[in-house]
């Protein structure tokens, strides 16, 4: 959304617009960092034999000579890339959309762009159009598709600091964005990055946001297109964090890695557990945010199997407990309890219990506004839960042992309320 330059940020229609409804309900997407950097597998061996490690930043962090990085493309052949399997992994995880790095900071296009020859068709033996294959598979399986596009570009000569013709680069950027928004069917999300690097300006950000809106009015745009208050898209983008107090008048999405890197790094086996990923998702959804969880396919184009299985664990949990996430959001009705989180969808609260009580011990809900509970049951098994008014709220007493050690959900019917699945 845009506000006039110089004005303070004002909340926009993204909170309530039918344009963003699917995104606000979905809460969970897959981020995929896949590019020429993936060919390094996270390691660059210097001419002197020493090894430097990094992922999608490897060209910069390891000071790989430009000619060396360019030559790497001749051996980039991710022939095991299987778009149906990728989309299938997202579906199995319960993710409703995929955002793929069409172009990262290295400037390398993962599609056969007509704008330059720094792309997968002109430089690799692989040649296939990753984006087209994903578009077909995503449509077939009912997953929405978005593109990540880095405004910061380490390769285009006109985009370099001190370059003589940045305007020419911006023209090429827009031509690439046009390709992305017109050649692959409906594009659900445009996810820009690197907008903080000079000489990109707030005005150029506003023009680019306008450009996207004109070409594709339905596309949801992230805030890294420009500068807050001038061009800040539809949603904020906390990176590798779950903000404690996210409510600031803008939709938001936390992008986070499943291990410790965005791009593939063979040495990085520090995968988060399915339980951690699930609780991240539940907590984010209960604050009306989205969770964009990243995976990095390897040099063959294959998502590491550990990543796939950890994501699948989230999907298994969602198969039973998805009502606590999909279509749900923040409730101002109760304080956040110590034993879990509470989300809300209309006249139903979902108490996701992380620490299940021993028999008879109550889970206390502190009410911040008046409401009554007319029914309570455990989603996993339908077991009734005893509810009693207590002090500043209610005590819930479930019986038996926890149906799920990650999070067991108690659904509470409440009355009277105003339906509200997002809020501040
Ligand atoms: O695409 C992912 C990152 O590559 C990108 N945004 C996410 C989604 C990003 N670009 N820049 N930054 C994030 C911030 C810069 C971080 C840095 Fe570093 C710290 C650059 C150098 C030190 C991270 C750690 C990259 C290299 C080492």
CSV table of C-alpha atoms and ligand atoms in Angstrom, one decimal, residues 31 33 54 56-57 61 101 104-105 148 152 191 193-194 196 224 239 255 262, ligand 1:
chain,number,residue,atom,x,y,z
A,31,UNK,CA,10.1,-20.4,0.6
A,33,UNK,CA,16.2,-20.7,-2.3
A,54,UNK,CA,28.5,-20.1,2.7
A,56,UNK,CA,23.3,-18.1,-1.4
A,57,UNK,CA,25.9,-15.4,-0.4
A,61,UNK,CA,31.3,-14.0,1.3
A,101,UNK,CA,13.9,-17.3,-5.9
A,104,UNK,CA,18.7,-13.7,-6.1
A,105,UNK,CA,21.5,-11.1,-5.4
A,148,UNK,CA,11.3,-13.7,-5.1
A,152,UNK,CA,20.1,-5.7,-5.5
A,191,UNK,CA,8.6,-11.0,-2.9
A,193,UNK,CA,14.6,-8.1,-1.5
A,194,UNK,CA,17.8,-6.0,-1.4
A,196,UNK,CA,18.1,-1.1,1.0
A,224,UNK,CA,10.9,-4.8,0.5
A,239,UNK,CA,13.5,-12.4,8.8
A,255,UNK,CA,10.5,-15.9,6.7
A,262,UNK,CA,18.6,-20.2,2.9
B,1,LIG,O1,17.5,-14.3,0.7
B,1,LIG,C1,17.8,-14.4,2.0
B,1,LIG,C2,19.1,-13.6,2.2
B,1,LIG,O2,20.1,-13.9,1.4
B,1,LIG,C3,18.6,-12.2,2.0
B,1,LIG,N1,17.3,-12.2,2.5
B,1,LIG,C4,16.9,-13.5,2.8
B,1,LIG,C5,15.4,-13.8,2.6
B,1,LIG,C6,19.5,-11.2,2.6
B,1,LIG,N2,20.3,-10.4,1.9
B,1,LIG,N3,20.9,-9.6,2.7
B,1,LIG,N4,20.5,-9.9,3.9
B,1,LIG,C7,19.6,-10.9,3.9
B,1,LIG,C8,21.0,-9.2,5.1
B,1,LIG,C9,22.5,-9.3,5.1
B,1,LIG,C10,23.1,-10.3,5.9
B,1,LIG,C11,24.5,-10.4,5.9
B,1,LIG,FE1,25.6,-12.0,5.8
B,1,LIG,C12,25.3,-10.5,7.1
B,1,LIG,C13,25.4,-10.2,4.9
B,1,LIG,C14,26.7,-10.4,5.3
B,1,LIG,C15,26.7,-10.6,6.7
B,1,LIG,C16,24.3,-13.6,5.8
B,1,LIG,C17,25.3,-13.8,6.6
B,1,LIG,C18,24.8,-13.4,4.5
B,1,LIG,C19,26.2,-13.6,4.6
B,1,LIG,C20,26.5,-13.9,5.9
